[in-house]
Short mmCIF file of C-alpha atoms in Angstrom, two decimals:
data_model
loop_
_atom_site.label_atom_id
_atom_site.label_comp_id
_atom_site.label_asym_id
_atom_site.label_seq_id
_atom_site.Cartn_x
_atom_site.Cartn_y
_atom_site.Cartn_z
CA MET A 1230 -60.47 39.08 -56.94
CA ARG A 1231 -58.10 39.14 -59.00
CA ALA A 1232 -56.64 42.71 -57.51
CA ARG A 1233 -56.05 40.95 -54.46
CA ARG A 1234 -54.40 38.44 -56.06
CA ARG A 1235 -52.01 40.53 -57.59
CA ALA A 1236 -51.26 42.66 -54.39
CA HIS A 1237 -50.40 39.71 -52.37
CA VAL A 1238 -47.78 38.83 -55.23
CA GLY A 1239 -46.48 42.16 -55.20
CA MET A 1240 -46.03 42.27 -51.35
CA VAL A 1241 -44.57 38.68 -51.58
CA ALA A 1242 -42.11 39.60 -54.77
CA GLY A 1243 -41.71 42.61 -52.34
CA LEU A 1244 -40.41 41.15 -49.18
CA ALA A 1245 -38.27 39.04 -51.70
CA LEU A 1246 -36.30 41.62 -53.14
CA LEU A 1247 -35.83 42.68 -49.38
CA ALA A 1248 -34.35 39.95 -48.04
CA GLY A 1249 -31.94 39.63 -51.31
CA CYS A 1250 -31.12 43.02 -51.19
CA ARG A 1251 -30.11 41.99 -47.20
CA HIS A 1252 -27.76 39.06 -47.53
CA ALA A 1253 -26.22 40.55 -49.92
CA GLU A 1254 -25.21 43.58 -47.84
CA ALA A 1255 -24.61 40.40 -45.40
CA THR A 1256 -22.63 38.67 -47.46
CA HIS A 1257 -20.56 42.23 -48.48
CA GLU A 1258 -19.74 42.56 -44.84
CA GLU A 1259 -16.43 44.14 -43.81
CA PRO A 1260 -14.23 41.75 -42.34
CA VAL A 1261 -12.96 41.82 -38.40
CA LYS A 1262 -10.40 43.59 -37.44
CA VAL A 1263 -8.33 42.38 -34.66
CA PRO A 1264 -4.68 42.38 -33.55
CA VAL A 1265 -2.80 38.96 -35.05
CA THR A 1266 1.03 38.15 -34.22
CA SER A 1267 3.13 34.87 -34.23
CA ALA A 1268 4.58 32.81 -31.17
CA LEU A 1269 7.90 33.98 -30.26
CA ARG A 1270 10.69 31.54 -30.51
CA ARG A 1271 13.49 31.75 -27.94
CA ALA A 1272 15.00 30.08 -24.79
CA VAL A 1273 13.47 30.32 -21.56
CA ASP A 1274 14.83 29.25 -18.12
CA LEU A 1275 11.14 26.95 -17.08
CA PRO A 1276 11.17 26.61 -12.69
CA SER A 1277 10.51 23.67 -10.82
CA GLU A 1278 9.47 23.61 -7.76
CA TYR A 1279 10.22 20.51 -5.49
CA VAL A 1280 9.01 20.67 -1.46
CA GLY A 1281 12.10 19.67 0.43
CA GLN A 1282 13.69 18.43 3.72
CA LEU A 1283 16.47 20.14 5.36
CA ARG A 1284 18.80 18.01 7.15
CA ALA A 1285 21.86 19.44 9.03
CA VAL A 1286 25.25 17.80 7.16
CA GLN A 1287 26.07 15.89 10.89
CA HIS A 1288 22.79 15.65 13.23
CA ILE A 1289 23.61 12.95 16.02
CA GLU A 1290 21.73 11.38 18.84
CA VAL A 1291 24.30 11.72 21.87
CA ARG A 1292 24.16 8.42 24.02
CA ALA A 1293 25.29 7.75 27.32
CA LEU A 1294 28.42 5.21 26.96
CA GLU A 1295 27.94 3.94 30.91
CA HIS A 1296 25.74 3.08 33.97
CA GLY A 1297 25.38 5.43 36.96
CA TYR A 1298 23.85 8.62 38.32
CA LEU A 1299 23.91 11.93 35.66
CA GLN A 1300 26.00 13.86 37.95
CA GLY A 1301 26.31 17.09 35.98
CA ILE A 1302 25.02 18.75 32.89
CA PHE A 1303 26.69 21.58 31.69
CA VAL A 1304 24.89 23.05 28.59
CA ASP A 1305 21.42 24.26 27.44
CA GLU A 1306 19.17 23.57 25.00
CA GLY A 1307 19.80 25.10 21.45
CA GLN A 1308 23.58 26.55 22.63
CA ARG A 1309 26.37 26.19 20.53
CA LEU A 1310 28.81 24.08 21.29
CA GLU A 1311 32.12 24.35 20.72
CA LYS A 1312 34.81 20.63 19.66
CA GLY A 1313 35.64 19.01 22.78
CA GLN A 1314 33.30 21.35 24.92
CA LYS A 1315 31.64 19.44 28.11
CA MET A 1316 28.20 19.06 28.10
CA PHE A 1317 27.48 16.07 31.17
CA GLN A 1318 28.70 14.22 33.58
CA LEU A 1319 27.88 11.00 35.21
CA MET A 1320 28.75 10.01 38.60
CA PRO A 1321 32.35 8.65 38.87
CA THR A 1322 32.20 7.10 41.82
CA LEU A 1323 32.61 3.14 40.84
CA ALA A 1324 35.02 4.44 38.01
CA GLN A 1325 36.94 6.17 39.99
CA ALA A 1326 37.12 2.72 42.63
CA GLU A 1327 38.41 0.96 39.65
CA VAL A 1328 40.67 3.24 38.95
CA GLN A 1329 42.04 2.40 41.78
CA LYS A 1330 42.74 -0.79 42.51
CA ALA A 1331 43.70 -1.15 39.06
CA GLU A 1332 46.59 1.17 40.01
CA ALA A 1333 47.25 -0.66 42.74
CA GLU A 1334 47.48 -3.85 41.52
CA THR A 1335 50.27 -2.51 38.83
CA GLU A 1336 51.96 -1.26 41.36
CA ARG A 1337 51.95 -4.53 43.10
CA SER A 1338 53.04 -6.58 40.13
CA GLN A 1339 55.95 -3.88 39.22
CA ILE A 1340 57.54 -4.10 42.84
CA GLU A 1341 56.95 -8.55 41.79
CA LEU A 1342 58.42 -8.37 38.94
CA ASN A 1343 61.74 -6.40 40.73
CA ASN A 1344 61.91 -8.79 43.06
CA THR A 1345 61.79 -11.90 40.22
CA ARG A 1346 64.59 -10.27 38.12
CA VAL A 1347 67.02 -9.65 41.59
CA LEU A 1348 66.18 -13.99 41.70
CA ALA A 1349 66.71 -14.87 38.56
CA ASP A 1350 69.94 -12.46 38.06
CA LYS A 1351 70.88 -15.02 40.85
CA ASN A 1352 69.74 -17.68 39.17
CA VAL A 1353 67.30 -18.52 41.88
CA VAL A 1354 64.08 -18.54 39.03
CA SER A 1355 64.37 -19.94 36.22
CA PRO A 1356 63.80 -17.43 33.76
CA ASN A 1357 60.51 -18.74 32.97
CA GLU A 1358 59.65 -17.41 36.19
CA LEU A 1359 60.73 -13.79 35.22
CA ALA A 1360 58.50 -13.95 31.80
CA LEU A 1361 55.43 -14.88 34.12
CA ALA A 1362 56.12 -11.93 36.14
CA LYS A 1363 56.35 -9.66 32.97
CA ALA A 1364 53.71 -10.79 31.97
CA ASN A 1365 51.59 -9.83 34.70
CA LEU A 1366 52.49 -6.25 35.61
CA ALA A 1367 51.59 -6.10 31.52
CA ARG A 1368 48.15 -7.39 31.95
CA ALA A 1369 47.62 -5.00 35.22
CA GLN A 1370 48.54 -1.95 32.74
CA ALA A 1371 45.85 -3.29 30.42
CA GLN A 1372 43.55 -3.33 33.71
CA LEU A 1373 44.81 -0.23 34.43
CA ASN A 1374 44.01 1.48 31.50
CA LEU A 1375 40.79 0.00 30.34
CA ALA A 1376 39.15 1.78 34.36
CA ALA A 1377 40.91 4.87 33.40
CA ALA A 1378 38.58 4.54 30.06
CA HIS A 1379 35.66 3.74 32.07
CA ARG A 1380 36.23 6.65 34.35
CA GLY A 1381 36.66 8.84 30.78
CA LEU A 1382 33.48 7.76 29.55
CA THR A 1383 31.40 9.23 32.67
CA GLU A 1384 32.06 12.31 30.93
CA ILE A 1385 30.71 12.82 27.77
CA ARG A 1386 32.10 16.46 25.41
CA ALA A 1387 31.19 17.31 21.92
CA PRO A 1388 32.09 15.35 19.28
CA PHE A 1389 32.00 18.59 16.83
CA ALA A 1390 30.69 22.10 16.79
CA GLY A 1391 27.18 22.29 16.71
CA ILE A 1392 23.99 23.22 18.63
CA MET A 1393 22.23 21.04 21.38
CA GLY A 1394 19.29 20.18 21.14
CA ARG A 1395 16.81 18.89 24.01
CA PHE A 1396 17.21 17.09 27.16
CA HIS A 1397 16.61 13.99 27.50
CA ALA A 1398 17.15 13.99 30.70
CA ARG A 1399 17.77 15.38 34.05
CA GLN A 1400 20.22 15.57 36.82
CA GLY A 1401 20.53 13.23 39.14
CA SER A 1402 18.69 10.52 36.77
CA LEU A 1403 19.38 7.07 37.53
CA ILE A 1404 21.28 6.81 33.62
CA ASP A 1405 21.80 3.57 31.87
CA GLU A 1406 24.45 2.84 29.03
CA GLY A 1407 22.95 3.27 25.68
CA ASP A 1408 20.52 5.95 27.25
CA LEU A 1409 19.85 9.00 25.38
CA LEU A 1410 20.06 12.49 26.71
CA THR A 1411 19.78 15.05 24.06
CA THR A 1412 21.36 15.91 19.84
CA LEU A 1413 24.37 17.90 18.45
CA SER A 1414 23.28 19.16 15.26
CA ASP A 1415 26.09 21.02 12.70
CA ASN A 1416 24.54 23.56 10.95
CA SER A 1417 26.72 24.91 9.40
CA THR A 1418 26.06 23.11 5.81
CA MET A 1419 22.47 22.05 5.17
CA TRP A 1420 21.63 19.26 2.97
CA VAL A 1421 18.32 19.85 1.07
CA TYR A 1422 16.66 16.37 0.11
CA PHE A 1423 14.25 16.60 -2.52
CA ASN A 1424 12.07 13.90 -4.87
CA VAL A 1425 12.29 13.98 -8.97
CA ALA A 1426 10.01 12.44 -11.60
CA GLU A 1427 11.80 10.58 -14.03
CA SER A 1428 10.71 12.98 -16.81
CA GLN A 1429 12.34 15.95 -15.03
CA TYR A 1430 15.17 13.45 -14.42
CA LEU A 1431 16.12 12.67 -17.61
CA ASP A 1432 16.17 16.28 -18.43
CA LEU A 1433 18.94 17.47 -15.55
CA VAL A 1434 20.87 14.27 -16.12
CA ARG A 1435 22.19 15.52 -19.37
CA GLY A 1436 23.38 19.07 -18.67
CA PRO A 1437 27.36 19.63 -17.21
CA GLY A 1438 27.82 17.07 -15.02
CA ASN A 1439 25.12 14.90 -14.88
CA GLY A 1440 23.25 17.75 -12.92
CA LYS A 1441 25.66 17.63 -10.21
CA GLY A 1442 26.88 21.33 -9.40
CA ARG A 1443 22.97 23.13 -10.99
CA PRO A 1444 22.77 26.08 -8.83
CA VAL A 1445 19.08 26.14 -7.16
CA LYS A 1446 17.08 28.23 -4.55
CA LEU A 1447 15.55 27.62 -1.43
CA VAL A 1448 11.83 29.16 -0.57
CA MET A 1449 11.48 29.40 3.39
CA ALA A 1450 8.47 28.30 4.93
CA ASN A 1451 7.19 32.06 5.56
CA GLY A 1452 6.83 32.12 1.72
CA GLU A 1453 10.76 34.08 1.43
CA THR A 1454 13.40 33.12 -0.65
CA TYR A 1455 16.86 32.03 0.99
CA GLU A 1456 19.91 34.39 0.40
CA HIS A 1457 22.26 32.09 -0.38
CA PRO A 1458 22.14 29.60 -2.99
CA GLY A 1459 22.49 26.06 -3.52
CA THR A 1460 24.34 23.54 -5.46
CA ILE A 1461 23.04 20.17 -6.08
CA GLN A 1462 25.77 18.21 -4.78
CA THR A 1463 24.25 14.19 -5.28
CA ILE A 1464 21.75 11.80 -6.26
CA ASP A 1465 20.49 8.89 -5.07
CA ALA A 1466 21.86 5.48 -7.41
CA ASP A 1467 17.65 4.01 -7.48
CA PHE A 1468 14.33 5.12 -7.98
CA ASP A 1469 11.03 4.54 -6.27
CA ASN A 1470 9.18 2.05 -8.04
CA GLU A 1471 6.00 3.15 -5.92
CA THR A 1472 6.36 6.77 -6.63
CA GLY A 1473 8.33 6.85 -9.80
CA THR A 1474 10.98 10.00 -8.73
CA ILE A 1475 14.20 9.61 -7.30
CA ALA A 1476 15.62 11.77 -4.25
CA PHE A 1477 18.57 14.20 -5.34
CA ARG A 1478 20.72 16.70 -2.60
CA ALA A 1479 21.17 19.62 -2.49
CA ALA A 1480 23.53 21.97 -0.14
CA PHE A 1481 23.48 25.01 0.86
CA PRO A 1482 25.96 27.04 3.28
CA ASN A 1483 23.94 28.85 6.75
CA PRO A 1484 26.77 30.75 7.96
CA THR A 1485 24.35 32.92 10.36
CA GLY A 1486 22.57 29.85 11.36
CA LEU A 1487 18.66 30.79 10.06
CA LEU A 1488 17.88 26.96 9.05
CA ARG A 1489 17.84 24.38 11.46
CA HIS A 1490 17.34 20.28 10.61
CA GLY A 1491 13.71 19.26 10.25
CA GLU A 1492 12.66 22.52 8.61
CA THR A 1493 10.90 22.02 5.28
CA GLY A 1494 11.06 24.64 2.07
CA LYS A 1495 10.91 24.22 -2.02
CA VAL A 1496 13.37 24.07 -3.51
CA LEU A 1497 13.27 25.52 -6.47
CA LEU A 1498 15.22 24.78 -9.79
CA THR A 1499 15.30 26.59 -13.62
CA THR A 1500 15.24 24.72 -16.46
CA ARG A 1501 16.95 26.57 -19.60
CA VAL A 1502 15.05 25.18 -23.07
CA GLU A 1503 16.58 25.92 -26.00
CA ASP A 1504 14.34 27.66 -29.13
CA ALA A 1505 10.81 27.35 -27.16
CA VAL A 1506 7.80 28.44 -28.47
CA VAL A 1507 6.57 30.86 -26.75
CA VAL A 1508 2.70 32.44 -26.71
CA ALA A 1509 0.61 34.98 -24.50
CA GLN A 1510 -2.60 32.74 -22.88
CA GLN A 1511 -4.88 36.01 -23.42
CA ALA A 1512 -4.33 34.32 -26.90
CA THR A 1513 -5.58 30.62 -25.88
CA PHE A 1514 -8.70 29.35 -25.20
CA ASP A 1515 -10.03 26.42 -23.79
CA VAL A 1516 -12.44 23.87 -25.01
CA LEU A 1517 -13.09 20.51 -22.42
CA ASP A 1518 -9.20 19.96 -20.92
CA LYS A 1519 -7.23 21.01 -24.54
CA LYS A 1520 -5.94 24.58 -24.61
CA PHE A 1521 -6.59 26.02 -29.18
CA VAL A 1522 -5.19 28.90 -31.29
CA TYR A 1523 -7.13 30.31 -33.68
CA VAL A 1524 -4.39 30.64 -36.42
CA VAL A 1525 -4.72 32.58 -39.69
CA ASP A 1526 -3.66 31.70 -43.28
CA GLU A 1527 -2.38 33.21 -45.92
CA LYS A 1528 -6.68 34.41 -47.36
CA ASN A 1529 -6.66 35.62 -43.74
CA VAL A 1530 -9.60 32.97 -43.27
CA VAL A 1531 -9.16 32.08 -39.40
CA HIS A 1532 -8.46 28.48 -38.27
CA SER A 1533 -8.80 27.05 -34.43
CA ARG A 1534 -6.07 24.31 -33.79
CA PRO A 1535 -4.98 22.43 -30.90
CA ILE A 1536 -2.18 22.67 -29.00
CA VAL A 1537 0.20 21.43 -26.25
CA ILE A 1538 1.16 23.45 -23.16
CA HIS A 1539 5.04 21.91 -22.13
CA ALA A 1540 4.77 24.62 -19.58
CA GLU A 1541 2.73 27.77 -18.20
CA LEU A 1542 5.19 31.05 -17.06
CA PRO A 1543 3.66 34.61 -15.99
CA GLN A 1544 1.29 35.28 -18.51
CA LEU A 1545 3.03 32.70 -21.25
CA TYR A 1546 2.62 29.05 -22.48
CA VAL A 1547 5.40 27.69 -23.78
CA VAL A 1548 3.65 25.21 -26.43
CA SER A 1549 5.34 22.07 -26.55
CA SER A 1550 3.39 20.98 -30.38
CA GLY A 1551 0.90 22.57 -32.20
CA LEU A 1552 2.94 25.82 -33.63
CA THR A 1553 5.94 25.71 -35.11
CA GLY A 1554 6.41 29.74 -34.56
CA THR A 1555 6.08 30.76 -37.88
CA GLU A 1556 1.52 31.28 -37.97
CA ARG A 1557 0.33 33.96 -37.29
CA ILE A 1558 -2.60 33.73 -34.54
CA VAL A 1559 -4.82 35.78 -33.41
CA LEU A 1560 -3.51 37.84 -30.39
CA ASP A 1561 -6.64 39.39 -29.39
CA GLY A 1562 -10.44 39.48 -29.54
CA LEU A 1563 -11.03 35.99 -29.87
CA ARG A 1564 -14.71 36.60 -29.03
CA LYS A 1565 -15.20 38.65 -32.44
CA VAL A 1566 -14.06 36.03 -34.29
CA HIS A 1567 -14.71 32.01 -35.03
CA ASP A 1568 -13.86 29.27 -37.04
CA GLY A 1569 -14.46 29.45 -40.77
CA ALA A 1570 -14.01 33.59 -40.46
CA VAL A 1571 -12.50 36.47 -42.55
CA ILE A 1572 -11.22 39.23 -41.15
CA GLU A 1573 -8.05 42.42 -41.20
CA PRO A 1574 -5.47 41.13 -39.50
CA GLN A 1575 -3.34 43.88 -37.61
CA PHE A 1576 0.14 42.44 -37.58
CA HIS A 1577 2.13 42.74 -34.26
CA ALA A 1578 5.48 41.83 -34.08
CA PRO A 1579 5.99 39.02 -31.44
CA ASP A 1580 8.85 41.06 -29.61
CA GLN A 1581 6.24 44.08 -29.46
CA ALA A 1582 3.01 42.14 -28.86
CA LEU A 1583 4.69 40.05 -25.81
CA SER A 1584 6.53 43.65 -24.25
CA HIS A 1585 4.17 44.63 -21.87
CA LEU A 1586 3.97 40.65 -20.30
CA GLU A 1587 6.47 39.31 -17.66
CA VAL A 1588 8.64 37.25 -20.09
CA PRO A 1589 11.57 35.37 -18.15
CA ALA A 1590 13.87 34.38 -20.57
CA GLU A 1591 16.81 35.70 -22.41
#
């Protein structure tokens, strides 16, 4: 019985000794080699994207100024017109009759004035009679000018060079004064309107010219970037209280007429941030809705630290808070480490570490 107890005690002691040896081995496990770098501090251009509405620099509705039948159409939909080119002709029959009537009345008044002048020279009529005859002639001439103006309004010409829109009336239609006939767009220069949030507005207007003159690019509906860059021309006076945005207007040259009134696109605007803190996306990890990095202290102990992302670039993050740019951070192999682990850091200079990444900065 005593022998069994001694054997049991010996077995327990052996197991305890074996466990102690294993614990010692685990305690003296060599640190994992992990690539480490530091955040990069440099100037970066942060792109911003806004939905834009394209408008021609001049876009008008062409309406009839007189009543009558549409007698002639001399242009076609989508045609490029020159300034002064004839577009429509309303039937001028009534207007022509009014002109002829006014011409006859003017001629009669002229004859009457001539006769009255002869009689006034002979003191047959008073000076008041002569003045009345002159007034009658002036009134007749005014009526003639008015009738001629009405006749001129039956002929509609392009007020500026541009592209004609769709027909809203066909030849032979009875047109009332003010009826819409078509539209006309001068798209030699295109205005693009886009809305900017208040926080972004404050960053934009702090630059030279209070934001005006800043270069922008346009991405068209097919995803291609428009070949001609534009510039910001104006900023609206008031914010929209419902959306918290303010309207900007950029102008783009359109020499080939590719852009048309009513199109949509995306305005690309870059903002320069000096001395920004930049880290590789692969050096970060997520916990719920927050971003973290592993910071390595002077004793090579790893500590997780939350960071706030200011902007996202291809394969990079611009950090607004959480890092100063002087700390060492784990670059790769995040699954090999944990908070409080001791590592053997393999340091890589920031430029070297990010050399294989796309860094849109100067």
